[in-house]
């Protein structure tokens, strides 16, 4: 079975450019999460969706960040304009339906470097 | 904020030693779940275990064991007879009542041959 698929695996861009990260959750999962990992802040939740609807976006740093989930099999996280402090590993994770306490399945992450 | 604290930033052991990773959590919930994830050098987060707040029975799985103590809000993880392949960052996490995982800062474990 395919796991959570993220693309690209690595992204290097210049400050001010638009960056789009993509995620395909595991088929049948109804919750999707975007996390960011940095040395300073560890793993922090940016936003999560339940049945394609954003439930909690309190972790989104600022208006430069936006996330969409147009259907159950695809989500994007967009940064516009990007800044060097956005450099991090961005993880997408999905979770199957249930009580809400099921484990998360993580993708391999996107390593973003903003120069 | 209801935090998850992993006080050990880095641990270094020699192969075959036992090692315990500490995790302390805060919560006001009566129902919650605790998790451990492993992040090997490849970067992907791998699920290890989930434990609910009503089950304080400790668990052993091969070389791994977990000690959940509600009275001290701790959920510690022990690797017996560590191996080089155990070298990774280990994250403790708690599921909040809003459905999102709150992670600790992680403990980097280095197992030397």
CSV table of C-alpha atoms in Angstrom, one decimal, chain A residues 9 33 35 37 39-43 45 48 55-56 58 89 91 95 99-108, chain B residues 29 31-33 35 37 39 42-47 50 89 91 95-105:
chain,number,residue,atom,x,y,z
A,9,UNK,CA,11.3,15.9,-1.7
A,33,UNK,CA,-2.2,17.4,8.9
A,35,UNK,CA,3.6,19.9,10.4
A,37,UNK,CA,10.0,20.8,11.8
A,39,UNK,CA,15.7,22.8,15.1
A,40,UNK,CA,14.5,25.8,17.2
A,41,UNK,CA,10.8,24.9,17.4
A,42,UNK,CA,10.7,21.2,16.9
A,43,UNK,CA,7.6,19.7,15.3
A,45,UNK,CA,1.3,21.7,13.7
A,48,UNK,CA,-5.3,20.2,9.9
A,55,UNK,CA,-10.5,22.5,11.5
A,56,UNK,CA,-7.6,24.3,13.1
A,58,UNK,CA,-4.0,28.4,14.5
A,89,UNK,CA,11.1,20.3,6.8
A,91,UNK,CA,5.6,17.0,6.9
A,95,UNK,CA,-5.2,9.6,9.8
A,99,UNK,CA,-12.3,8.0,17.5
A,100,UNK,CA,-9.9,10.7,16.6
A,101,UNK,CA,-7.1,9.1,18.5
A,102,UNK,CA,-5.7,6.9,15.8
A,103,UNK,CA,-2.1,7.1,14.9
A,104,UNK,CA,-0.9,9.5,12.2
A,105,UNK,CA,0.9,8.2,9.1
A,106,UNK,CA,3.6,10.6,8.0
A,107,UNK,CA,5.1,11.3,4.6
A,108,UNK,CA,8.8,11.6,4.0
B,29,UNK,CA,-8.3,16.0,29.8
B,31,UNK,CA,-9.3,10.9,28.0
B,32,UNK,CA,-6.2,11.2,26.0
B,33,UNK,CA,-3.7,9.2,24.1
B,35,UNK,CA,2.4,8.2,21.4
B,37,UNK,CA,7.4,8.1,17.2
B,39,UNK,CA,12.6,9.6,13.3
B,42,UNK,CA,16.2,9.1,6.7
B,43,UNK,CA,13.8,11.7,8.1
B,44,UNK,CA,10.4,9.9,8.1
B,45,UNK,CA,8.4,9.7,11.3
B,46,UNK,CA,7.6,6.1,12.2
B,47,UNK,CA,4.9,5.2,14.7
B,50,UNK,CA,0.0,4.4,21.3
B,89,UNK,CA,15.4,11.0,17.2
B,91,UNK,CA,9.4,11.9,19.9
B,95,UNK,CA,-3.4,13.8,21.4
B,96,UNK,CA,-5.3,16.8,22.6
B,97,UNK,CA,-9.1,16.8,22.8
B,98,UNK,CA,-9.2,18.8,19.5
B,99,UNK,CA,-7.7,15.9,17.7
B,100,UNK,CA,-4.2,17.1,17.0
B,101,UNK,CA,-0.9,15.7,18.2
B,102,UNK,CA,1.3,17.8,20.4
B,103,UNK,CA,4.9,16.7,20.2
B,104,UNK,CA,7.8,16.9,22.6
B,105,UNK,CA,11.0,18.4,21.4
